[in-house]
PDB file of N, CA and C in Angstrom:
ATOM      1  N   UNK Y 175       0.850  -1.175   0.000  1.00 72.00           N
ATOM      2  CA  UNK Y 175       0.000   0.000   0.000  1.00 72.00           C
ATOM      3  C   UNK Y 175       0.900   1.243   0.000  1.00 72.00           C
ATOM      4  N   UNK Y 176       0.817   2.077  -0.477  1.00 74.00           N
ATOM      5  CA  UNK Y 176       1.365   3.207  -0.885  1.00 74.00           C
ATOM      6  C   UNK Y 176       1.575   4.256   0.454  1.00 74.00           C
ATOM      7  N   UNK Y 177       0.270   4.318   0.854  1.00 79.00           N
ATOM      8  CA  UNK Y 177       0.730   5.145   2.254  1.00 79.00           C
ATOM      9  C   UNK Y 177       1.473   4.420   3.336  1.00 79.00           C
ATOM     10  N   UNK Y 178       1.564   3.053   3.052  1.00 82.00           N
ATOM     11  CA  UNK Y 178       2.776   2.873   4.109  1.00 82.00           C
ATOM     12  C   UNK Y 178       4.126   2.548   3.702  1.00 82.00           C
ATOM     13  N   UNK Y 179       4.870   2.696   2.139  1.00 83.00           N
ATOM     14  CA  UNK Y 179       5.626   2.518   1.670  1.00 83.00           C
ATOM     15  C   UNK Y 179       6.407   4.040   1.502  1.00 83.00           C
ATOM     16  N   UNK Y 180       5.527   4.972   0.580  1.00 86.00           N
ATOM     17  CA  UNK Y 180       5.982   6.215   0.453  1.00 86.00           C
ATOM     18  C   UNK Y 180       5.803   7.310   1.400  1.00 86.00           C
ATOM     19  N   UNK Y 181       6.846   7.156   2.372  1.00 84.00           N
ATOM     20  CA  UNK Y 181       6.841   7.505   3.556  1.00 84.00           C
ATOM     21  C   UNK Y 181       7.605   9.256   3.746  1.00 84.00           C
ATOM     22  N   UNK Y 182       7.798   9.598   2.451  1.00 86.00           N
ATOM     23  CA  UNK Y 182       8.480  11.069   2.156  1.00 86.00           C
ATOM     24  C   UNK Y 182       7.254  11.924   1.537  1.00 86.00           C
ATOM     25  N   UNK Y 183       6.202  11.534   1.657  1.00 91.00           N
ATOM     26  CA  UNK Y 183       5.195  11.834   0.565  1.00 91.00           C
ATOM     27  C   UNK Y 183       4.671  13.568   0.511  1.00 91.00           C
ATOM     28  N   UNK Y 184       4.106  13.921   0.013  1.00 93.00           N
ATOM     29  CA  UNK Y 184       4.212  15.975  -0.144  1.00 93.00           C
ATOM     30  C   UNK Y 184       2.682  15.953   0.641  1.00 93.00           C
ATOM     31  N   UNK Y 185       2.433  17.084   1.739  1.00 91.00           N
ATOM     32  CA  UNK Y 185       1.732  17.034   2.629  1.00 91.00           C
ATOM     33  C   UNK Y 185       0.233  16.731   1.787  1.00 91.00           C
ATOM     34  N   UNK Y 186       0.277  17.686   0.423  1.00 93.00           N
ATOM     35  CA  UNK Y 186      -1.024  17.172  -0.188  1.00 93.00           C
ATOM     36  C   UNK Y 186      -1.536  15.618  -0.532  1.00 93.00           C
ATOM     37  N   UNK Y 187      -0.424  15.194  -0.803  1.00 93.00           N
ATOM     38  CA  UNK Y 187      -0.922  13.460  -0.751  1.00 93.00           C
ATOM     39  C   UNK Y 187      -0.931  13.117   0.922  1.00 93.00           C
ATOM     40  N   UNK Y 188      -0.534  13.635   1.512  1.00 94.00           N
ATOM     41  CA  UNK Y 188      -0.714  12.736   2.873  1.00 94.00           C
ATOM     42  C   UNK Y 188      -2.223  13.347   3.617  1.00 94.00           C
ATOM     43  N   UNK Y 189      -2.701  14.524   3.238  1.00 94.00           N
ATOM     44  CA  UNK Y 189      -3.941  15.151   3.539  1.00 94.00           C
ATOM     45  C   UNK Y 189      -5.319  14.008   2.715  1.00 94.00           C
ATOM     46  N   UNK Y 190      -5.182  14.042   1.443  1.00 95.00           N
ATOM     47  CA  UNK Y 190      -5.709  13.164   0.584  1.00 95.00           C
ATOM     48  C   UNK Y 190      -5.556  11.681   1.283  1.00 95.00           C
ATOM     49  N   UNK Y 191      -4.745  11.064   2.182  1.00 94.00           N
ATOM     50  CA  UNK Y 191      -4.595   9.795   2.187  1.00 94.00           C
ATOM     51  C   UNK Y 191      -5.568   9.556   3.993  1.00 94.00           C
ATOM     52  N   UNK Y 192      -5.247  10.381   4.648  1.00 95.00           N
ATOM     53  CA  UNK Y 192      -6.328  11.169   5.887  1.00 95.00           C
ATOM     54  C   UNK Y 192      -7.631  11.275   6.164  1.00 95.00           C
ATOM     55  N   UNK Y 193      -8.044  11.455   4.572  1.00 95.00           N
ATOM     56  CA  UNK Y 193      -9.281  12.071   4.504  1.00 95.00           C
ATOM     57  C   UNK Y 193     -10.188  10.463   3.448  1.00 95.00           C
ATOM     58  N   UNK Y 194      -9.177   9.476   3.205  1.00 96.00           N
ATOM     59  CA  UNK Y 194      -9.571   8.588   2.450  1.00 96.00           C
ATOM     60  C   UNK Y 194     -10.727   7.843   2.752  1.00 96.00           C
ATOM     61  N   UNK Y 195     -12.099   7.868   1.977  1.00 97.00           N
ATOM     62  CA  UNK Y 195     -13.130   6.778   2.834  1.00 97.00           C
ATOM     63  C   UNK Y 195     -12.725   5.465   3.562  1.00 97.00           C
ATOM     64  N   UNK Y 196     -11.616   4.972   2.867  1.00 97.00           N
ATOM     65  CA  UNK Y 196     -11.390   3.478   3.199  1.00 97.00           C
ATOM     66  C   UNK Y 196     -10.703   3.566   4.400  1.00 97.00           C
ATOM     67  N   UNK Y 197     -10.897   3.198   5.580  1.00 97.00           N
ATOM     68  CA  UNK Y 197     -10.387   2.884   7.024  1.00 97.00           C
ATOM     69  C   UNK Y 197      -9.075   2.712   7.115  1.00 97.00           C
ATOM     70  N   UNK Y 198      -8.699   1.824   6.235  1.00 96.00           N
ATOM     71  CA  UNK Y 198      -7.492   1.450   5.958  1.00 96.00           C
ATOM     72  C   UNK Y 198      -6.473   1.720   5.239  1.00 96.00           C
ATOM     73  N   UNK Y 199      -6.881   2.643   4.510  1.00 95.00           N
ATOM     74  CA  UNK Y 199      -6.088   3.731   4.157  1.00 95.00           C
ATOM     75  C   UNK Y 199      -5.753   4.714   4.932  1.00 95.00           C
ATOM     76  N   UNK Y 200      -6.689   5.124   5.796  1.00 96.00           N
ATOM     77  CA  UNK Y 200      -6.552   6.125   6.721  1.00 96.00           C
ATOM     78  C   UNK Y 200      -5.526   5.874   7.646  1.00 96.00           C
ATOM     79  N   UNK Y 201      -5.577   4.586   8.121  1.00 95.00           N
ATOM     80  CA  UNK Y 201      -4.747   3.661   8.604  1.00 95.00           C
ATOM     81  C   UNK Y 201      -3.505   3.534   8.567  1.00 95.00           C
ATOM     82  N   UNK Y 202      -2.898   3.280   7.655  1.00 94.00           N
ATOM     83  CA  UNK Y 202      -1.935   2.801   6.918  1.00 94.00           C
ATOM     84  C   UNK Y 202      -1.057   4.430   7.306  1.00 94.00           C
ATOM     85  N   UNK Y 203      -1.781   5.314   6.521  1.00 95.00           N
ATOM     86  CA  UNK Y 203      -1.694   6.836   6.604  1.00 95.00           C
ATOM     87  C   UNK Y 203      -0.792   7.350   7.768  1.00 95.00           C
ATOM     88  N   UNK Y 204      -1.184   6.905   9.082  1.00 95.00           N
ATOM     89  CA  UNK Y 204      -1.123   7.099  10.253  1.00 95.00           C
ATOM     90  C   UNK Y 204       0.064   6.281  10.720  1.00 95.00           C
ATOM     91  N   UNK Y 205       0.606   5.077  10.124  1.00 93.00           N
ATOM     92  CA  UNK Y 205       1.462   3.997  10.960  1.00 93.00           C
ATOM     93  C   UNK Y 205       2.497   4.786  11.427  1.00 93.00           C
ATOM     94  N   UNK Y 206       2.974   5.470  10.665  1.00 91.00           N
ATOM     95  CA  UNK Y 206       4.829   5.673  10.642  1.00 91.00           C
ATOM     96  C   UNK Y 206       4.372   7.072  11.280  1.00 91.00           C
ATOM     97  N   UNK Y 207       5.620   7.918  12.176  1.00 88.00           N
ATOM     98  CA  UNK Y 207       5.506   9.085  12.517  1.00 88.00           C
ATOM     99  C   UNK Y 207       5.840   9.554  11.226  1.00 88.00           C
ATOM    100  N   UNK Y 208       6.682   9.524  10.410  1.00 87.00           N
ATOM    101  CA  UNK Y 208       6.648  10.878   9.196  1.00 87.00           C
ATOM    102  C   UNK Y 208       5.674  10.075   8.149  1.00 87.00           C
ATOM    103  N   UNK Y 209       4.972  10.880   7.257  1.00 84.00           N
ATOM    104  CA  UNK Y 209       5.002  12.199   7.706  1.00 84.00           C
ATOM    105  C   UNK Y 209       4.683  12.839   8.255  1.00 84.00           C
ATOM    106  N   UNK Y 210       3.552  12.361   8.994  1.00 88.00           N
ATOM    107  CA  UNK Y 210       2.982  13.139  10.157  1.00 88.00           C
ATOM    108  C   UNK Y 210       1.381  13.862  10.257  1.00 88.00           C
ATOM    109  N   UNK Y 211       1.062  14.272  10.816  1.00 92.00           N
ATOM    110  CA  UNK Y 211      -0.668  14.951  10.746  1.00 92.00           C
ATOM    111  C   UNK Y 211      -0.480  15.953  10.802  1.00 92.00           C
ATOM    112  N   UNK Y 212      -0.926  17.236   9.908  1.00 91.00           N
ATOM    113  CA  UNK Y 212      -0.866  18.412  10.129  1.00 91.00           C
ATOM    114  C   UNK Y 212      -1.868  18.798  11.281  1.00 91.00           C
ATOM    115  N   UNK Y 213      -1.522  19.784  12.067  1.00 92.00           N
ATOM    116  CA  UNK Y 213      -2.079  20.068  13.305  1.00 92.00           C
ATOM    117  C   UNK Y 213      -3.503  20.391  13.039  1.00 92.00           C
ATOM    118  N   UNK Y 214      -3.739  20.824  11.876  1.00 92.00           N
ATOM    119  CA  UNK Y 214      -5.489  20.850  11.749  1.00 92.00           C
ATOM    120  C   UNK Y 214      -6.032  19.703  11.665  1.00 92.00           C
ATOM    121  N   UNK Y 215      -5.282  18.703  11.817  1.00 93.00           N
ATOM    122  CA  UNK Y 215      -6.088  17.286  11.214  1.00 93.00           C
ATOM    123  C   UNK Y 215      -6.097  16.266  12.667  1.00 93.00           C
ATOM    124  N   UNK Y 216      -5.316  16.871  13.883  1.00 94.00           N
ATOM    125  CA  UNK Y 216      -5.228  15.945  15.168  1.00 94.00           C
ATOM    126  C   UNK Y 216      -6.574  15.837  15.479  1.00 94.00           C
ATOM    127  N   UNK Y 217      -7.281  16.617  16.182  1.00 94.00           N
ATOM    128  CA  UNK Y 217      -9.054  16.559  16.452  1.00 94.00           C
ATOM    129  C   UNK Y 217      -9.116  15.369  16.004  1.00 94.00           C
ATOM    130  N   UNK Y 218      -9.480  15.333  14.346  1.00 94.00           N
ATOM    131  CA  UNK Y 218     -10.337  14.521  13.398  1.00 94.00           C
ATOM    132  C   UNK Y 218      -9.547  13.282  13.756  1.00 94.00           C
ATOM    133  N   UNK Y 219      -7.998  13.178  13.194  1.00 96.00           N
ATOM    134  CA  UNK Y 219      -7.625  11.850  13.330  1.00 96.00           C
ATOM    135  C   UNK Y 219      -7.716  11.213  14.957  1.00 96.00           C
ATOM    136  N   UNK Y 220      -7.957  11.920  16.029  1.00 96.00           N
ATOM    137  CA  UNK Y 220      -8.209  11.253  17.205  1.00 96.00           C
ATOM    138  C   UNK Y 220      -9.560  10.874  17.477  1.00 96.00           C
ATOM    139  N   UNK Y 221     -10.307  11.377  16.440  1.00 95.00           N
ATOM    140  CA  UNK Y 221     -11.866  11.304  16.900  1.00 95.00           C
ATOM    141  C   UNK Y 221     -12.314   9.808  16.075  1.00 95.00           C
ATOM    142  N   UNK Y 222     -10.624   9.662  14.681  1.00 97.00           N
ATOM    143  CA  UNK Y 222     -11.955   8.128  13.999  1.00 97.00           C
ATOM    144  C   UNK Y 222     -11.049   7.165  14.260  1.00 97.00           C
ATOM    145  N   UNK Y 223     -12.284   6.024  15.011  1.00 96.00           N
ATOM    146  CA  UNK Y 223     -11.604   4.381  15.461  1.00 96.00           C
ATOM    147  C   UNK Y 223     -10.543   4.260  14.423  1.00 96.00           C
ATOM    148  N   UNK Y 224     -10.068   4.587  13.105  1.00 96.00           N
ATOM    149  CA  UNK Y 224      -9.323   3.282  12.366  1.00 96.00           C
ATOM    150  C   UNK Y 224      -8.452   4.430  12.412  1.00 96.00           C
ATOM    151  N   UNK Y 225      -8.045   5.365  13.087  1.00 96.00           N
ATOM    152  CA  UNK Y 225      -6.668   5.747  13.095  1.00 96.00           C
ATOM    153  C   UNK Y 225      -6.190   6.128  14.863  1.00 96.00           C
ATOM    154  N   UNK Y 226      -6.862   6.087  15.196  1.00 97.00           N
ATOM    155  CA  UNK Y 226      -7.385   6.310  17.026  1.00 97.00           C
ATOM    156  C   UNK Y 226      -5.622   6.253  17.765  1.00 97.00           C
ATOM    157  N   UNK Y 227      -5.500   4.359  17.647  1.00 97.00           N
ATOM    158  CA  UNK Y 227      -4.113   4.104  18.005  1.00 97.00           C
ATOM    159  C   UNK Y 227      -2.908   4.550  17.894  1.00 97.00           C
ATOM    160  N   UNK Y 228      -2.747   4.453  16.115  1.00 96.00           N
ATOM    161  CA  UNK Y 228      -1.456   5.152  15.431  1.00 96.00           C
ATOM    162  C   UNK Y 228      -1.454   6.394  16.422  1.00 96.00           C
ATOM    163  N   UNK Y 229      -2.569   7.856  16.165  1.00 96.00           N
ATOM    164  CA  UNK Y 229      -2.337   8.453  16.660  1.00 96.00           C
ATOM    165  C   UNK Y 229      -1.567   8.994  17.933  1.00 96.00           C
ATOM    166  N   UNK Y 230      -2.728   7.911  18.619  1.00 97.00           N
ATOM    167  CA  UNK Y 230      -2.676   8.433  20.213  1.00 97.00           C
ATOM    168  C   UNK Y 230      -0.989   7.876  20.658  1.00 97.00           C
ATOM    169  N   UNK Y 231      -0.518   7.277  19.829  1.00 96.00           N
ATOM    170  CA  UNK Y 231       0.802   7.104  20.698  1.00 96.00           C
ATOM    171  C   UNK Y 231       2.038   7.953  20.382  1.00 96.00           C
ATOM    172  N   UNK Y 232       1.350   9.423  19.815  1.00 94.00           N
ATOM    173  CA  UNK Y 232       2.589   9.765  19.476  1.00 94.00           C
ATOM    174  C   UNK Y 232       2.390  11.196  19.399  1.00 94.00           C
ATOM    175  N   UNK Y 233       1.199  11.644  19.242  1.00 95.00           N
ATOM    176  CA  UNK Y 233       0.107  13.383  19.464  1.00 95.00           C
ATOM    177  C   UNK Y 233       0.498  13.742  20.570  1.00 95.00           C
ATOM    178  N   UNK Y 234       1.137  15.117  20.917  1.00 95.00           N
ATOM    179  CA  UNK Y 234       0.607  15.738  21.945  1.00 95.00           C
ATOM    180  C   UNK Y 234      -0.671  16.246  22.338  1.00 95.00           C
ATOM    181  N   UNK Y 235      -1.006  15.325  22.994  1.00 96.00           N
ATOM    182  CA  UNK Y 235      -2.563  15.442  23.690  1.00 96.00           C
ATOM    183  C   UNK Y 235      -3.146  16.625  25.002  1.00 96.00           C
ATOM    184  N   UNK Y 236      -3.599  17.253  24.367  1.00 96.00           N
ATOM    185  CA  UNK Y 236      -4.645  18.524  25.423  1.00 96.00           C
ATOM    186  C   UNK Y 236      -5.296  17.290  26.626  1.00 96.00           C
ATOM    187  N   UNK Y 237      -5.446  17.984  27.589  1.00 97.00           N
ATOM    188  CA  UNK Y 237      -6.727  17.308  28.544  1.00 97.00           C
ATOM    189  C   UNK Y 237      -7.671  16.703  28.188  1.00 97.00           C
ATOM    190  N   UNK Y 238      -8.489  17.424  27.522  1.00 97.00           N
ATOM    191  CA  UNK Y 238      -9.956  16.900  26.793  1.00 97.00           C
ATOM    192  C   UNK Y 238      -9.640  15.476  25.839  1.00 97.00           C
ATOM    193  N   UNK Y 239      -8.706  15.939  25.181  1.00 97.00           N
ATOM    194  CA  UNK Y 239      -8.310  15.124  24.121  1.00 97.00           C
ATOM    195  C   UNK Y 239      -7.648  13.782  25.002  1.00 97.00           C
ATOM    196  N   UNK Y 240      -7.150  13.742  25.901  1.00 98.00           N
ATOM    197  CA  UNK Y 240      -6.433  11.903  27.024  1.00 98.00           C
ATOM    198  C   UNK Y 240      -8.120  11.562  27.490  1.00 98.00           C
ATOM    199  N   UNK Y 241      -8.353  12.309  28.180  1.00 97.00           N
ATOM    200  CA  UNK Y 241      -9.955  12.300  28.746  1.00 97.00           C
ATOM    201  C   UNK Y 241     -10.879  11.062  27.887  1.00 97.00           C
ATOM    202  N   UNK Y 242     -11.189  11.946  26.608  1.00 97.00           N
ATOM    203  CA  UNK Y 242     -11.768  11.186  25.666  1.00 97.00           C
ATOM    204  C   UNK Y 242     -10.662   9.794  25.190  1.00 97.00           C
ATOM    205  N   UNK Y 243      -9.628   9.824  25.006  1.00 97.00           N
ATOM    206  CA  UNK Y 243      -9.348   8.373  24.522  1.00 97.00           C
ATOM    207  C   UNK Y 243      -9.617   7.870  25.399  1.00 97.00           C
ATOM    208  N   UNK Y 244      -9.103   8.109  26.859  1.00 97.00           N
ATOM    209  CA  UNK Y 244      -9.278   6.828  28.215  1.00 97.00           C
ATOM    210  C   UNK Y 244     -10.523   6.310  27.963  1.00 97.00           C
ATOM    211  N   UNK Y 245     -12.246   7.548  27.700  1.00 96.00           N
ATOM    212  CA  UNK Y 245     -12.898   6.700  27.495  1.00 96.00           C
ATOM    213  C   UNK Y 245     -13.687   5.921  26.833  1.00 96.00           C
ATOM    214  N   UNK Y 246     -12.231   5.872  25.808  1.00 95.00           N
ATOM    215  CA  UNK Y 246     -13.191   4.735  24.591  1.00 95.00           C
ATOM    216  C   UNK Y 246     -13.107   3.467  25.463  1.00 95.00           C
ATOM    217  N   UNK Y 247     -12.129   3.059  26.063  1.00 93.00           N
ATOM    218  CA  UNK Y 247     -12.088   1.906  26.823  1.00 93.00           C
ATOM    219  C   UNK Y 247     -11.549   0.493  26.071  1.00 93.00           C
ATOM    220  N   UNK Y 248     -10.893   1.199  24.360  1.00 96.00           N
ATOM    221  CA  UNK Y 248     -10.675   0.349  23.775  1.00 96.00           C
ATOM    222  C   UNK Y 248      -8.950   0.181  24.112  1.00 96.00           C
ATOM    223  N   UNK Y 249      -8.584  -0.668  24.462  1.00 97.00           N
ATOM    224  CA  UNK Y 249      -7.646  -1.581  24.863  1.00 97.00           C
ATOM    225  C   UNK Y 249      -5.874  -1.152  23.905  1.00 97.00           C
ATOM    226  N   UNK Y 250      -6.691  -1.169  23.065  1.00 97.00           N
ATOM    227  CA  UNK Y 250      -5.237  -0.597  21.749  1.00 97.00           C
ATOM    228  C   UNK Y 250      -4.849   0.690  22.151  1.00 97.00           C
ATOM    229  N   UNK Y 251      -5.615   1.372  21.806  1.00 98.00           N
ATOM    230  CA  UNK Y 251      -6.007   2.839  22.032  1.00 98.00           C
ATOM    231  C   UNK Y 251      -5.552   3.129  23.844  1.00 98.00           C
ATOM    232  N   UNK Y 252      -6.026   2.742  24.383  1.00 97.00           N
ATOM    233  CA  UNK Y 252      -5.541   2.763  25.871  1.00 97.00           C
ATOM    234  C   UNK Y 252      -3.843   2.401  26.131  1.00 97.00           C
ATOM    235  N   UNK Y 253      -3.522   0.959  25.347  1.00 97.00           N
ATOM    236  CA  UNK Y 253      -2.221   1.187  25.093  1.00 97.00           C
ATOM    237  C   UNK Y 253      -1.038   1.799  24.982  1.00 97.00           C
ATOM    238  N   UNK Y 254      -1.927   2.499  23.422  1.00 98.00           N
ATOM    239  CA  UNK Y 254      -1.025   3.713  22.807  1.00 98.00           C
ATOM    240  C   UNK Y 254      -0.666   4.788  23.175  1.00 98.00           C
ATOM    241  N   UNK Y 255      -2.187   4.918  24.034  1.00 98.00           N
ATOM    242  CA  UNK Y 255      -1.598   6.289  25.363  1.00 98.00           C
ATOM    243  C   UNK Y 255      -0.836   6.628  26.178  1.00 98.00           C
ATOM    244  N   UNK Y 256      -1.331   5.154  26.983  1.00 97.00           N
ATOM    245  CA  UNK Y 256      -0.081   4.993  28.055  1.00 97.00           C
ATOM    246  C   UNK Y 256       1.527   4.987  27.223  1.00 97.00           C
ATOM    247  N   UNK Y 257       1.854   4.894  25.719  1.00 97.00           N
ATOM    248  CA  UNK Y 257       3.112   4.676  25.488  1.00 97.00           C
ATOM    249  C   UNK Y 257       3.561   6.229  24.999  1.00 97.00           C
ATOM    250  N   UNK Y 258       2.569   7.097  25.117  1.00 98.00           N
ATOM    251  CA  UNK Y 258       2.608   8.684  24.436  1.00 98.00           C
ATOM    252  C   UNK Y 258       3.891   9.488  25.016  1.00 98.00           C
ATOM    253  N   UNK Y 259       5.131   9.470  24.602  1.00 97.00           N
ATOM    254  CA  UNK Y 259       6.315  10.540  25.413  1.00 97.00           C
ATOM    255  C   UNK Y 259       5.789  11.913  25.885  1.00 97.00           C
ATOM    256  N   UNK Y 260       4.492  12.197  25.506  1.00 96.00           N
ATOM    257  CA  UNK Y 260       4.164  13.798  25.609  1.00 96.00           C
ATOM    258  C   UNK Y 260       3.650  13.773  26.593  1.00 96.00           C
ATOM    259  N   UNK Y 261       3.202  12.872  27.464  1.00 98.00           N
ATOM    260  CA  UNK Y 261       2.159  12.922  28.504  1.00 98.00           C
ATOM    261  C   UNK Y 261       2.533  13.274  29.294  1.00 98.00           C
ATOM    262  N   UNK Y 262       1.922  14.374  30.190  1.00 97.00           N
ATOM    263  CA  UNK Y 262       1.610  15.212  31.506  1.00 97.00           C
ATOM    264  C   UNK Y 262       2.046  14.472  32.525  1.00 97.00           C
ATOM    265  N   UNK Y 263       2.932  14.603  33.212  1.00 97.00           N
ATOM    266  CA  UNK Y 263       2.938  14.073  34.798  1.00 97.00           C
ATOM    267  C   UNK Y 263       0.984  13.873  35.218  1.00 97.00           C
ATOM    268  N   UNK Y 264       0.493  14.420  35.325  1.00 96.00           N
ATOM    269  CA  UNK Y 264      -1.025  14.328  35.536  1.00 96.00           C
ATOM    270  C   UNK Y 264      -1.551  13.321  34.909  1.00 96.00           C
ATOM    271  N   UNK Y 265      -1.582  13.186  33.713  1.00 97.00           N
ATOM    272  CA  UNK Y 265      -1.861  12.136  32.599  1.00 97.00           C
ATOM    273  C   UNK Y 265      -1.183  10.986  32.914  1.00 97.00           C
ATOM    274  N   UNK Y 266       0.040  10.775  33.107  1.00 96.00           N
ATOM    275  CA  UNK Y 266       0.481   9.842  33.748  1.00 96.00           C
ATOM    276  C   UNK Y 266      -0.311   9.083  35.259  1.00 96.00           C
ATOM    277  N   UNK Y 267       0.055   9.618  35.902  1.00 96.00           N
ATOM    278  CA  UNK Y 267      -1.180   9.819  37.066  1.00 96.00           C
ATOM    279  C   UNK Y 267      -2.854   8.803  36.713  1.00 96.00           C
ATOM    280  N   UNK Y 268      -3.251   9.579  36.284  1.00 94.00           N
ATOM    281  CA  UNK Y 268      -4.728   9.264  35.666  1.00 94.00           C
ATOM    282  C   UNK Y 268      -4.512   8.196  35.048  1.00 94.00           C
ATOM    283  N   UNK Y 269      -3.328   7.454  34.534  1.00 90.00           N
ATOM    284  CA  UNK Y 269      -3.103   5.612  33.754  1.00 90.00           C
ATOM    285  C   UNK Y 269      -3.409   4.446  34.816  1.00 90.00           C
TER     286      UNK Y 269
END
């Protein structure tokens, strides 16, 4: 799959690959830290299940934003949090 191979890709294909209906594209999109989510796109990519994980283990996360993953209660996603380098002494705390 292309979004997880061409991993140098120009932000417009990686916006396009983000916004893809297929889950798994979105997916894929998300594995690798580069290239990365442009900061208008964290919200959205933390808000849909098929990129949830990738994300959360690597976003600097606001309050609201740990809050809401803790309570999806989904297990991956809970994971990925707890493995987040950005997290708050507080946030830590709250694991």
């Amino acid at each position: 799959m292309v979004a997880e191979s061409w991993r140098d890709r120009p932000t417009a294909v990686q916006l396009a690959l983000l916004t893809d209906p297929d889950p798994r594209v979105r997916a894929a999109a998300t594995k690798f830290a580069r290239p990365g989510i442009p900061p208008e796109h964290h919200a959205h990519c933390l808000a849909d299940p098929a990129v949830q994980a990738n994300v959360a283990r690597r976003l600097p996360l606001t309050p609201d934003q740990f809050a809401r993953l803790l309570e999806t209660g989904n297990r991956s996603v809970l994971h990925a949090v707890a493995g987040n380098p950005n997290l708050t002494a507080d946030m830590v705390v709250r694991l």
